[in-house]
Amino acid sequence: MDFELTNDQKMLQKEVRNFAETELEPVAAEIDKSGEFPWDNIKKMAELGLLGIIVPEKYGGAEFDFVSLAIAIEEISRVCATTGVIVAVNNSLASYPIMQFGSEEQKKKYLPLLSSAEKLGAIGITEPNAGSDVAAMETTAKLEGDYYILNGTKRFITNAGEAGIFVVFAYTNKELGYKGMSVFIVERDTPGFSLGKHEDLMGIRATANCELIFEDCKIPKENLLGQEGQGFKICMNTLDVSRIDIGAQAVGIAQGALDESIKYSKERKAFGKPICKLEMIQDMLAEMATKIQAARLLVYYAGYCKDKGMTRFSKESAMSKYYASKIAVDVTREAVQIHGGYGYTKDYPVERFYRDAKILELYEGTSEIQKVVIARELIK
């Protein structure tokens, strides 16, 4: 296998890294503190094509591959995990299912809006009583004439407070179990749709994460995504793709923590010399760097599997998400340790990286769920 990035991927990596360091890094700590959604930078990234990286050019996107999407999310998350997941959700959880399963009319209508950030995207899967067990969701959609009547509540929805287009999962036939699940494209101004509680999160604090509430919400039947009963299949396929992004986000957070740790270890002195000269610190840095590179290769390989058209890459996607999330928590914890007492303050970004990293083991399927997916694929 060729591990060399293509010229286009190298160009993208360089461009995104430069943008992240000049535009995102200076405001990362402030938006973490205030929780203010970073619309200015989101719009700038849309101009660079980052809001529709995987979307075909004819629908307003940049038409890069999924390895390129992982590269971009990693570079953004290296300085700001909040912005990283905003971009990831717009690409993999909102644009991708429409791109993959939508009608031509749906693609023409919604993908240009999402790629330009004229309207941001979000996905509605998780509910107050249904997280890892997707099939336990309670939201329903009943067809009445030309409309589906949607009722239910979604929780912990990234981008929700600022999004204009939502991909929402609901049961059209509860008696069929997961085979009765369907998907709908819901616009923000739809009657019967409102936002609920805004979540006060530990990390990724400026992601406008909040509840979606549907009370006799009237969805035009042409907004059904795919066919009735395809919801679970669409959900699993979409999560396979999005887990690559979350793995990339994890690698980015971990790399940012390592970068800061190397920098600090050269500046901080103890026992008459920089602490980077101490064997214990060198051991920590070496372990961190090795874990990050291993995770990065897993993520890139999962993206490669998708780009090569593999019909099943659930195992590779789950492995990349599981391992990268794990090492992100490990690496950011070690970064705080290297910084000592200063690492426990907000004066250094490793404190923020540590808080941001924990969510990686929870969303898009917990680490425990990733291991279930991996094991099931192994014993098939």
PDB file of N, CA and C in Angstrom, residues 168-211:
ATOM      1  N   VAL A 168     -33.307  13.659  10.077  1.00  0.00           N
ATOM      2  CA  VAL A 168     -33.967  13.164  11.290  1.00  0.00           C
ATOM      3  C   VAL A 168     -34.493  11.738  11.090  1.00  0.00           C
ATOM      4  N   PHE A 169     -34.222  10.884  12.066  1.00  0.00           N
ATOM      5  CA  PHE A 169     -34.642   9.481  12.020  1.00  0.00           C
ATOM      6  C   PHE A 169     -35.875   9.280  12.889  1.00  0.00           C
ATOM      7  N   ALA A 170     -36.828   8.497  12.370  1.00  0.00           N
ATOM      8  CA  ALA A 170     -38.082   8.247  13.090  1.00  0.00           C
ATOM      9  C   ALA A 170     -38.688   6.940  12.607  1.00  0.00           C
ATOM     10  N   TYR A 171     -39.585   6.385  13.421  1.00  0.00           N
ATOM     11  CA  TYR A 171     -40.283   5.165  13.028  1.00  0.00           C
ATOM     12  C   TYR A 171     -41.540   5.509  12.224  1.00  0.00           C
ATOM     13  N   THR A 172     -41.647   4.938  11.038  1.00  0.00           N
ATOM     14  CA  THR A 172     -42.885   5.029  10.268  1.00  0.00           C
ATOM     15  C   THR A 172     -43.732   3.785  10.502  1.00  0.00           C
ATOM     16  N   ASN A 173     -43.115   2.732  11.041  1.00  0.00           N
ATOM     17  CA  ASN A 173     -43.856   1.513  11.401  1.00  0.00           C
ATOM     18  C   ASN A 173     -43.126   0.845  12.567  1.00  0.00           C
ATOM     19  N   LYS A 174     -43.526   1.179  13.771  1.00  0.00           N
ATOM     20  CA  LYS A 174     -42.863   0.685  14.974  1.00  0.00           C
ATOM     21  C   LYS A 174     -42.963  -0.828  15.100  1.00  0.00           C
ATOM     22  N   GLU A 175     -44.038  -1.413  14.566  1.00  0.00           N
ATOM     23  CA  GLU A 175     -44.258  -2.858  14.690  1.00  0.00           C
ATOM     24  C   GLU A 175     -43.187  -3.673  13.969  1.00  0.00           C
ATOM     25  N   LEU A 176     -42.527  -3.073  13.003  1.00  0.00           N
ATOM     26  CA  LEU A 176     -41.482  -3.776  12.252  1.00  0.00           C
ATOM     27  C   LEU A 176     -40.120  -3.697  12.925  1.00  0.00           C
ATOM     28  N   GLY A 177     -40.049  -3.062  14.087  1.00  0.00           N
ATOM     29  CA  GLY A 177     -38.764  -2.889  14.749  1.00  0.00           C
ATOM     30  C   GLY A 177     -37.858  -1.995  13.928  1.00  0.00           C
ATOM     31  N   TYR A 178     -36.549  -2.281  13.929  1.00  0.00           N
ATOM     32  CA  TYR A 178     -35.612  -1.407  13.220  1.00  0.00           C
ATOM     33  C   TYR A 178     -35.889  -1.353  11.718  1.00  0.00           C
ATOM     34  N   LYS A 179     -36.593  -2.339  11.187  1.00  0.00           N
ATOM     35  CA  LYS A 179     -36.934  -2.329   9.760  1.00  0.00           C
ATOM     36  C   LYS A 179     -38.057  -1.342   9.440  1.00  0.00           C
ATOM     37  N   GLY A 180     -38.622  -0.744  10.480  1.00  0.00           N
ATOM     38  CA  GLY A 180     -39.671   0.245  10.271  1.00  0.00           C
ATOM     39  C   GLY A 180     -39.197   1.665  10.463  1.00  0.00           C
ATOM     40  N   MET A 181     -37.882   1.863  10.483  1.00  0.00           N
ATOM     41  CA  MET A 181     -37.298   3.191  10.684  1.00  0.00           C
ATOM     42  C   MET A 181     -37.093   3.889   9.339  1.00  0.00           C
ATOM     43  N   SER A 182     -37.358   5.198   9.299  1.00  0.00           N
ATOM     44  CA  SER A 182     -37.185   5.984   8.080  1.00  0.00           C
ATOM     45  C   SER A 182     -36.440   7.279   8.403  1.00  0.00           C
ATOM     46  N   VAL A 183     -36.101   8.036   7.359  1.00  0.00           N
ATOM     47  CA  VAL A 183     -35.316   9.260   7.523  1.00  0.00           C
ATOM     48  C   VAL A 183     -35.975  10.417   6.785  1.00  0.00           C
ATOM     49  N   PHE A 184     -35.888  11.600   7.376  1.00  0.00           N
ATOM     50  CA  PHE A 184     -36.515  12.783   6.789  1.00  0.00           C
ATOM     51  C   PHE A 184     -35.565  13.971   6.809  1.00  0.00           C
ATOM     52  N   ILE A 185     -35.684  14.794   5.782  1.00  0.00           N
ATOM     53  CA  ILE A 185     -34.977  16.071   5.761  1.00  0.00           C
ATOM     54  C   ILE A 185     -35.938  17.120   6.303  1.00  0.00           C
ATOM     55  N   VAL A 186     -35.544  17.741   7.405  1.00  0.00           N
ATOM     56  CA  VAL A 186     -36.417  18.705   8.081  1.00  0.00           C
ATOM     57  C   VAL A 186     -35.758  20.081   8.060  1.00  0.00           C
ATOM     58  N   GLU A 187     -36.488  21.070   7.580  1.00  0.00           N
ATOM     59  CA  GLU A 187     -35.970  22.432   7.571  1.00  0.00           C
ATOM     60  C   GLU A 187     -36.328  23.143   8.876  1.00  0.00           C
ATOM     61  N   ARG A 188     -35.489  24.067   9.265  1.00  0.00           N
ATOM     62  CA  ARG A 188     -35.605  24.710  10.576  1.00  0.00           C
ATOM     63  C   ARG A 188     -36.936  25.410  10.798  1.00  0.00           C
ATOM     64  N   ASP A 189     -37.482  26.024   9.754  1.00  0.00           N
ATOM     65  CA  ASP A 189     -38.699  26.820   9.918  1.00  0.00           C
ATOM     66  C   ASP A 189     -39.978  25.997   9.740  1.00  0.00           C
ATOM     67  N   THR A 190     -39.878  24.662   9.768  1.00  0.00           N
ATOM     68  CA  THR A 190     -41.051  23.810   9.606  1.00  0.00           C
ATOM     69  C   THR A 190     -41.992  23.955  10.805  1.00  0.00           C
ATOM     70  N   PRO A 191     -43.279  24.184  10.590  1.00  0.00           N
ATOM     71  CA  PRO A 191     -44.232  24.292  11.709  1.00  0.00           C
ATOM     72  C   PRO A 191     -44.219  23.021  12.564  1.00  0.00           C
ATOM     73  N   GLY A 192     -44.212  23.219  13.877  1.00  0.00           N
ATOM     74  CA  GLY A 192     -44.181  22.094  14.797  1.00  0.00           C
ATOM     75  C   GLY A 192     -42.794  21.685  15.238  1.00  0.00           C
ATOM     76  N   PHE A 193     -41.776  22.341  14.685  1.00  0.00           N
ATOM     77  CA  PHE A 193     -40.379  22.044  15.037  1.00  0.00           C
ATOM     78  C   PHE A 193     -39.821  23.188  15.874  1.00  0.00           C
ATOM     79  N   SER A 194     -39.231  22.842  17.013  1.00  0.00           N
ATOM     80  CA  SER A 194     -38.609  23.855  17.871  1.00  0.00           C
ATOM     81  C   SER A 194     -37.365  23.282  18.535  1.00  0.00           C
ATOM     82  N   LEU A 195     -36.557  24.179  19.076  1.00  0.00           N
ATOM     83  CA  LEU A 195     -35.352  23.780  19.804  1.00  0.00           C
ATOM     84  C   LEU A 195     -35.634  23.755  21.290  1.00  0.00           C
ATOM     85  N   GLY A 196     -35.016  22.804  21.982  1.00  0.00           N
ATOM     86  CA  GLY A 196     -35.196  22.686  23.420  1.00  0.00           C
ATOM     87  C   GLY A 196     -33.957  23.120  24.181  1.00  0.00           C
ATOM     88  N   LYS A 197     -33.631  22.363  25.207  1.00  0.00           N
ATOM     89  CA  LYS A 197     -32.528  22.701  26.104  1.00  0.00           C
ATOM     90  C   LYS A 197     -31.188  22.779  25.372  1.00  0.00           C
ATOM     91  N   HIS A 198     -30.441  23.846  25.657  1.00  0.00           N
ATOM     92  CA  HIS A 198     -29.073  23.991  25.150  1.00  0.00           C
ATOM     93  C   HIS A 198     -28.140  23.322  26.150  1.00  0.00           C
ATOM     94  N   GLU A 199     -27.330  22.382  25.696  1.00  0.00           N
ATOM     95  CA  GLU A 199     -26.481  21.612  26.603  1.00  0.00           C
ATOM     96  C   GLU A 199     -25.243  22.408  27.027  1.00  0.00           C
ATOM     97  N   ASP A 200     -24.939  22.369  28.322  1.00  0.00           N
ATOM     98  CA  ASP A 200     -23.739  22.991  28.869  1.00  0.00           C
ATOM     99  C   ASP A 200     -22.673  21.906  28.979  1.00  0.00           C
ATOM    100  N   LEU A 201     -21.890  21.741  27.926  1.00  0.00           N
ATOM    101  CA  LEU A 201     -20.985  20.606  27.800  1.00  0.00           C
ATOM    102  C   LEU A 201     -19.641  20.832  28.490  1.00  0.00           C
ATOM    103  N   MET A 202     -18.983  19.734  28.805  1.00  0.00           N
ATOM    104  CA  MET A 202     -17.650  19.777  29.393  1.00  0.00           C
ATOM    105  C   MET A 202     -16.621  20.231  28.367  1.00  0.00           C
ATOM    106  N   GLY A 203     -16.737  19.725  27.155  1.00  0.00           N
ATOM    107  CA  GLY A 203     -15.821  20.091  26.079  1.00  0.00           C
ATOM    108  C   GLY A 203     -16.610  20.443  24.826  1.00  0.00           C
ATOM    109  N   ILE A 204     -15.902  20.645  23.722  1.00  0.00           N
ATOM    110  CA  ILE A 204     -16.496  21.117  22.444  1.00  0.00           C
ATOM    111  C   ILE A 204     -17.682  22.046  22.730  1.00  0.00           C
ATOM    112  N   ARG A 205     -17.405  23.097  23.474  1.00  0.00           N
ATOM    113  CA  ARG A 205     -18.459  23.876  24.116  1.00  0.00           C
ATOM    114  C   ARG A 205     -19.200  24.847  23.190  1.00  0.00           C
ATOM    115  N   ALA A 206     -18.646  25.125  22.024  1.00  0.00           N
ATOM    116  CA  ALA A 206     -19.297  26.104  21.140  1.00  0.00           C
ATOM    117  C   ALA A 206     -19.977  25.444  19.951  1.00  0.00           C
ATOM    118  N   THR A 207     -20.469  24.231  20.140  1.00  0.00           N
ATOM    119  CA  THR A 207     -21.065  23.479  19.031  1.00  0.00           C
ATOM    120  C   THR A 207     -22.583  23.616  18.946  1.00  0.00           C
ATOM    121  N   ALA A 208     -23.172  24.549  19.690  1.00  0.00           N
ATOM    122  CA  ALA A 208     -24.623  24.786  19.641  1.00  0.00           C
ATOM    123  C   ALA A 208     -25.400  23.491  19.828  1.00  0.00           C
ATOM    124  N   ASN A 209     -24.997  22.710  20.803  1.00  0.00           N
ATOM    125  CA  ASN A 209     -25.587  21.395  21.054  1.00  0.00           C
ATOM    126  C   ASN A 209     -26.878  21.550  21.852  1.00  0.00           C
ATOM    127  N   CYS A 210     -27.991  21.086  21.292  1.00  0.00           N
ATOM    128  CA  CYS A 210     -29.257  21.223  22.008  1.00  0.00           C
ATOM    129  C   CYS A 210     -30.285  20.206  21.532  1.00  0.00           C
ATOM    130  N   GLU A 211     -31.464  20.254  22.156  1.00  0.00           N
ATOM    131  CA  GLU A 211     -32.553  19.331  21.842  1.00  0.00           C
ATOM    132  C   GLU A 211     -33.318  19.773  20.593  1.00  0.00           C
TER     133      GLU A 211
END
